[in-house]
């Protein structure tokens, strides 16, 4: 793997390899000193042009646990707010010797532009680009599902036959896109449930089933129900009549939650709009993996950084 920009180009073997290395990394987290010297001397830049809590901190913790030097750079308060272009910023980071750049950007395709450019020769990790992709989120979701399904025997497994239902604002969701590519590569069956206004037209070409009725989709007994945040900041028109109407039809509320078999996994990438796409009862239930997803995110990001920065050297050695 040269960069981690999209899950579309990841093969099944590569995906399983990342998840297996993440299992090793998670063992490190349980130690008294949860740190490995693997990336000592490497410089990793966290370049965030969009707000983030989980992803930014998670990458920072991951890089530190691997002993890298980490610089976190928020576009607010930097020369970006003075109009400096992505190109100039990339060239500055190159001149400072960055080995990897983790980038979050509101424009779909920004990470790909950096990865293909000659401005910088660092490894590029996409931490979310517009509505396009968020590969480490999908990897941590796959890791979380695999662990819950296979427990201690997870290593080497895909997600064959697992039925995942993704619900909500598909149109604006990079999490949904990255998950569709990755989960199906790993052998899962994915169903998308949303109002027609929140499904992009391109969905017809995706390897998924599409449904409009949430109760019907939940009655089919999926193994995993993944709720998505309503991305109000990306909505410049009205996609549904009212929030109340949305949560009545598409929200995972307490009534729907009670109907689900107790071994169903309830997922959400965060940040959650409690009471809109998910009730507090659902979010905090033992069936919910929300906090596990956050913890697993560190292990998966450690694996991605490790494989990108020294994976190949290790193979050569
Ligand atoms: C997601 C994102 O930023 O794309 N959040 C995250 O990374 N944990 C999902 C979202 O914002 O709804």
JSON list of N, CA and C in Angstrom, two decimals, residues 30 39 57 142 171 239:
[
{"chain": "A", "resi": 30, "resn": "UNK", "atom": "N", "xyz": [-3.00, -2.83, 25.87]},
{"chain": "A", "resi": 30, "resn": "UNK", "atom": "CA", "xyz": [-3.25, -3.43, 27.18]},
{"chain": "A", "resi": 30, "resn": "UNK", "atom": "C", "xyz": [-2.02, -3.47, 28.08]},
{"chain": "A", "resi": 39, "resn": "UNK", "atom": "N", "xyz": [8.09, 3.59, 15.08]},
{"chain": "A", "resi": 39, "resn": "UNK", "atom": "CA", "xyz": [8.19, 4.77, 14.20]},
{"chain": "A", "resi": 39, "resn": "UNK", "atom": "C", "xyz": [9.08, 5.86, 14.80]},
{"chain": "A", "resi": 57, "resn": "UNK", "atom": "N", "xyz": [-7.70, 13.19, 17.37]},
{"chain": "A", "resi": 57, "resn": "UNK", "atom": "CA", "xyz": [-7.07, 12.69, 18.60]},
{"chain": "A", "resi": 57, "resn": "UNK", "atom": "C", "xyz": [-6.61, 11.25, 18.41]},
{"chain": "A", "resi": 142, "resn": "UNK", "atom": "N", "xyz": [-15.02, -2.27, 10.49]},
{"chain": "A", "resi": 142, "resn": "UNK", "atom": "CA", "xyz": [-14.84, -3.69, 10.12]},
{"chain": "A", "resi": 142, "resn": "UNK", "atom": "C", "xyz": [-14.16, -4.44, 11.26]},
{"chain": "A", "resi": 171, "resn": "UNK", "atom": "N", "xyz": [-26.23, 10.13, 1.32]},
{"chain": "A", "resi": 171, "resn": "UNK", "atom": "CA", "xyz": [-25.82, 11.15, 0.34]},
{"chain": "A", "resi": 171, "resn": "UNK", "atom": "C", "xyz": [-24.55, 11.90, 0.78]},
{"chain": "A", "resi": 239, "resn": "UNK", "atom": "N", "xyz": [-33.90, 18.25, 2.95]},
{"chain": "A", "resi": 239, "resn": "UNK", "atom": "CA", "xyz": [-33.92, 16.86, 2.51]},
{"chain": "A", "resi": 239, "resn": "UNK", "atom": "C", "xyz": [-35.03, 16.05, 3.15]}
]
